[in-house]
mmCIF file of N, CA and C in Angstrom:
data_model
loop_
_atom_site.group_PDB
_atom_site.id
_atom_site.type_symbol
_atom_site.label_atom_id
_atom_site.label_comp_id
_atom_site.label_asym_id
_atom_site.label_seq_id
_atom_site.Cartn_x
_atom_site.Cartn_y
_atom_site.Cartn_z
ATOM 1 N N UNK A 1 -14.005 0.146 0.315
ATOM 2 C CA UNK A 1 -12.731 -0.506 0.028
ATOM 3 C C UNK A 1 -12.746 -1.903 0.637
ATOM 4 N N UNK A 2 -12.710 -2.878 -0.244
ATOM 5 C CA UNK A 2 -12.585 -4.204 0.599
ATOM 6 C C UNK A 2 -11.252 -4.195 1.392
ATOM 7 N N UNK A 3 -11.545 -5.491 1.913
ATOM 8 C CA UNK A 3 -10.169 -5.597 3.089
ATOM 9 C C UNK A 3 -9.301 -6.548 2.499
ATOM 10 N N UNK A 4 -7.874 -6.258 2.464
ATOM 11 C CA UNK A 4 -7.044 -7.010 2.265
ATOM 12 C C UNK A 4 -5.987 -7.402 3.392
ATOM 13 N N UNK A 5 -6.285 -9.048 3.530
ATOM 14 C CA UNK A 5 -5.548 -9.516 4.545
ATOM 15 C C UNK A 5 -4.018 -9.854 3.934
ATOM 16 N N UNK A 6 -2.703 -9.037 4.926
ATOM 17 C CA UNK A 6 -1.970 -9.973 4.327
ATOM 18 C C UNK A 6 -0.756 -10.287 5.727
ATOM 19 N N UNK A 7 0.024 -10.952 5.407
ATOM 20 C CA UNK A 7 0.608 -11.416 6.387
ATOM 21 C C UNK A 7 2.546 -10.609 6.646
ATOM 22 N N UNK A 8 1.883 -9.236 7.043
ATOM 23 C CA UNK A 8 3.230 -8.587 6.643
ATOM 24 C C UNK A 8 3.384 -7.577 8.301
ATOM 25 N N UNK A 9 4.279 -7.380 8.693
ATOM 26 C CA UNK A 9 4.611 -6.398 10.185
ATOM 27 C C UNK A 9 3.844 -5.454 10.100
ATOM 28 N N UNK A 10 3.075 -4.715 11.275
ATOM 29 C CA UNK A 10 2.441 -3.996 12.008
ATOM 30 C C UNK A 10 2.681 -2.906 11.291
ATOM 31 N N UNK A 11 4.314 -2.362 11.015
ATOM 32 C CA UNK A 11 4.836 -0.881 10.814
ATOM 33 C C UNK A 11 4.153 -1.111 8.892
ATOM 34 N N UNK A 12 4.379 -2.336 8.447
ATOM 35 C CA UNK A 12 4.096 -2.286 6.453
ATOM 36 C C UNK A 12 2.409 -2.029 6.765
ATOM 37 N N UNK A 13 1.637 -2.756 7.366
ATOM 38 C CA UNK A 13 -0.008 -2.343 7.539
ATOM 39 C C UNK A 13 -0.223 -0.973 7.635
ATOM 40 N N UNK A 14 0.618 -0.251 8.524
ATOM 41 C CA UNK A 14 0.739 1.432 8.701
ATOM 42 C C UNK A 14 0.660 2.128 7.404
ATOM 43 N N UNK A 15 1.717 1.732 7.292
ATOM 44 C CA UNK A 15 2.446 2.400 5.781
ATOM 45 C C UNK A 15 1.859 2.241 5.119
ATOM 46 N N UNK A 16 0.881 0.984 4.521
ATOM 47 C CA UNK A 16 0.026 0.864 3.225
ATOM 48 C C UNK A 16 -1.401 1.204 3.282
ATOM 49 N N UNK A 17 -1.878 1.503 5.090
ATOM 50 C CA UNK A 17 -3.240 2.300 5.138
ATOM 51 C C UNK A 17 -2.961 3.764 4.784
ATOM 52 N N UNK A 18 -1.418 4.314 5.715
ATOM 53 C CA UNK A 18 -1.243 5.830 5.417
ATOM 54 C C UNK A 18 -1.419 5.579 3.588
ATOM 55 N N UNK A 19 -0.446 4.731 2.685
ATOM 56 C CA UNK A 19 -0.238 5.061 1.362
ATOM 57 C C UNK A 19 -1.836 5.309 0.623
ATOM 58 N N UNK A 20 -2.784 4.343 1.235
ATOM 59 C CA UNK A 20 -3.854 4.182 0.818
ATOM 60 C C UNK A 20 -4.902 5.801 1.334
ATOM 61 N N UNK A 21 -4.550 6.359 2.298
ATOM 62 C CA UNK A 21 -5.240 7.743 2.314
ATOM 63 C C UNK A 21 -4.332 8.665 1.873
ATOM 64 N N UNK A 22 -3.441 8.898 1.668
ATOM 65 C CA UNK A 22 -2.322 9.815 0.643
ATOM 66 C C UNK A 22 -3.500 9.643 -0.951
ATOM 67 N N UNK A 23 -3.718 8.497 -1.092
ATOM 68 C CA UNK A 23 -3.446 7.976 -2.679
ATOM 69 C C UNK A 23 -5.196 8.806 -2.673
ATOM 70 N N UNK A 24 -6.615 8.463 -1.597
ATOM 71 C CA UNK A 24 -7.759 9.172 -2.003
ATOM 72 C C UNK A 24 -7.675 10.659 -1.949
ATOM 73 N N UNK A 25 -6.477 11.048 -1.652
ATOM 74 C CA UNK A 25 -6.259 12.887 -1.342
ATOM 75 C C UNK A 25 -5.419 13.456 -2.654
ATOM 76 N N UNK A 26 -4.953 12.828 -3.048
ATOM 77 C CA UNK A 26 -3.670 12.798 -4.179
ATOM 78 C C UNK A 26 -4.169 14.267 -5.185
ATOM 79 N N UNK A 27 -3.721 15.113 -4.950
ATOM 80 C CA UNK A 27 -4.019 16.410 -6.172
ATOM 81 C C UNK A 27 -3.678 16.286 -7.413
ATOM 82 N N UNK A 28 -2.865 15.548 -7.849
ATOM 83 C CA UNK A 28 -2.231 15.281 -9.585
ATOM 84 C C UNK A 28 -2.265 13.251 -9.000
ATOM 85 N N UNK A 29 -2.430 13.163 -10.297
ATOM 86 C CA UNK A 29 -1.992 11.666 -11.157
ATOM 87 C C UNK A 29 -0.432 11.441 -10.804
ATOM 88 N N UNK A 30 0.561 12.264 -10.978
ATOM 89 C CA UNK A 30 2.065 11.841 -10.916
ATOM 90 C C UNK A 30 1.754 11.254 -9.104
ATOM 91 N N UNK A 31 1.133 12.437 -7.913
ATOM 92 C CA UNK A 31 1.064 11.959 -6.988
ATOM 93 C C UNK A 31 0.654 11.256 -6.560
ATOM 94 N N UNK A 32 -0.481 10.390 -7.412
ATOM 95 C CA UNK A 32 -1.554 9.502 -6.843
ATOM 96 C C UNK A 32 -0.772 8.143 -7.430
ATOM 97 N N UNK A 33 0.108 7.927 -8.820
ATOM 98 C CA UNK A 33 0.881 7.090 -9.049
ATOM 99 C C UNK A 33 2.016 6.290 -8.203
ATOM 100 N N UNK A 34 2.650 7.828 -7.766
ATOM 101 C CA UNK A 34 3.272 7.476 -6.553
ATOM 102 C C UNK A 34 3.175 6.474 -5.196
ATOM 103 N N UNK A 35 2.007 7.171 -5.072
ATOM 104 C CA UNK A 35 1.113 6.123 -3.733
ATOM 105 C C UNK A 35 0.790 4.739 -3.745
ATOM 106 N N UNK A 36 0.346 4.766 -4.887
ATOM 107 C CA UNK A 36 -0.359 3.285 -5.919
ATOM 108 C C UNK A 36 1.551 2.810 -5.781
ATOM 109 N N UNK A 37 2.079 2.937 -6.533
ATOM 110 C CA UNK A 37 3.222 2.094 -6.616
ATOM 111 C C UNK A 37 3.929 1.910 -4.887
ATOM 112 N N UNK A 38 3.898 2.878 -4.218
ATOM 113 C CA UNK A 38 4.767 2.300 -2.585
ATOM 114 C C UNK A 38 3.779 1.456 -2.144
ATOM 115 N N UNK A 39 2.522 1.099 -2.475
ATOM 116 C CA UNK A 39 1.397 0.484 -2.094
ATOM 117 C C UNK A 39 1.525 -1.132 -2.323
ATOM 118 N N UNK A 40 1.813 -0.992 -3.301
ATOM 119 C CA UNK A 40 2.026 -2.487 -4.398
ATOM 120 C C UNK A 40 3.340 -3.119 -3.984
ATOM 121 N N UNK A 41 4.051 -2.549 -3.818
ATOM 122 C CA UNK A 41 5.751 -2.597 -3.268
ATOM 123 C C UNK A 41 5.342 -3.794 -1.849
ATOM 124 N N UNK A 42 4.303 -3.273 -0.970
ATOM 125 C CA UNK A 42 4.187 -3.653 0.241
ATOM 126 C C UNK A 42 3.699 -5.238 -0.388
ATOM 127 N N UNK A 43 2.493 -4.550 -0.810
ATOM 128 C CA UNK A 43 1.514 -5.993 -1.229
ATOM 129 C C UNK A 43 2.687 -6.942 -2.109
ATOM 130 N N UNK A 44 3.614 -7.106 -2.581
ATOM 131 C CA UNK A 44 4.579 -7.802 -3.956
ATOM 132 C C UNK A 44 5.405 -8.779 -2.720
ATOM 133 N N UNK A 45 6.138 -7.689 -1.297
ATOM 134 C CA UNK A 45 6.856 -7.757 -0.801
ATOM 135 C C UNK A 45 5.869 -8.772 0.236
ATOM 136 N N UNK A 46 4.464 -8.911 0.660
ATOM 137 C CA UNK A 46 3.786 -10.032 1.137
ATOM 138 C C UNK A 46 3.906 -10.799 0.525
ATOM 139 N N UNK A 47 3.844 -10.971 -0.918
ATOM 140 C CA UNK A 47 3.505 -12.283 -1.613
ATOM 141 C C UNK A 47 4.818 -13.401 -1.897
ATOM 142 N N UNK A 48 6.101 -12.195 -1.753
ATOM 143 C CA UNK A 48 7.219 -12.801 -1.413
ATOM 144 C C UNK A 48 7.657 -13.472 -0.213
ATOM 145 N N UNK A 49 7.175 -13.155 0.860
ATOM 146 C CA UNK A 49 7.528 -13.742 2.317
ATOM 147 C C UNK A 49 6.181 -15.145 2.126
ATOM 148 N N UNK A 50 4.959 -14.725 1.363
ATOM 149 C CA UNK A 50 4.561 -16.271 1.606
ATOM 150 C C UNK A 50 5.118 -17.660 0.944
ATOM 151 N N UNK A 51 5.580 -17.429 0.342
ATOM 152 C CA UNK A 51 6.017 -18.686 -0.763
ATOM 153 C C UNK A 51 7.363 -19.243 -0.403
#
């Protein structure tokens, strides 16, 4: 997995490594969708605080 730097609080880095091992364990697609989208939420919500 490459590394993605982004410039977001300690507790969103948590949350989007936990989302990111939820998402390689994921038993169904609906659950692994899930993950993928609170994931992106974080990363959308960086790209908003840079600009």
């Amino acid at each position: 997995m490459r590394k993605i730097v982004m410039k977001v609080s300690s507790v969103d880095k948590l949350r989007f490594q936990n989302y990111m091992m939820h998402l390689k364990r994921a038993e169904s697609k609906v659950e692994a969708d899930t993950y993928y989208r609170l994931a992106k939420q974080i990363l959308e919500k960086a790209k908003r605080k840079q600009i």
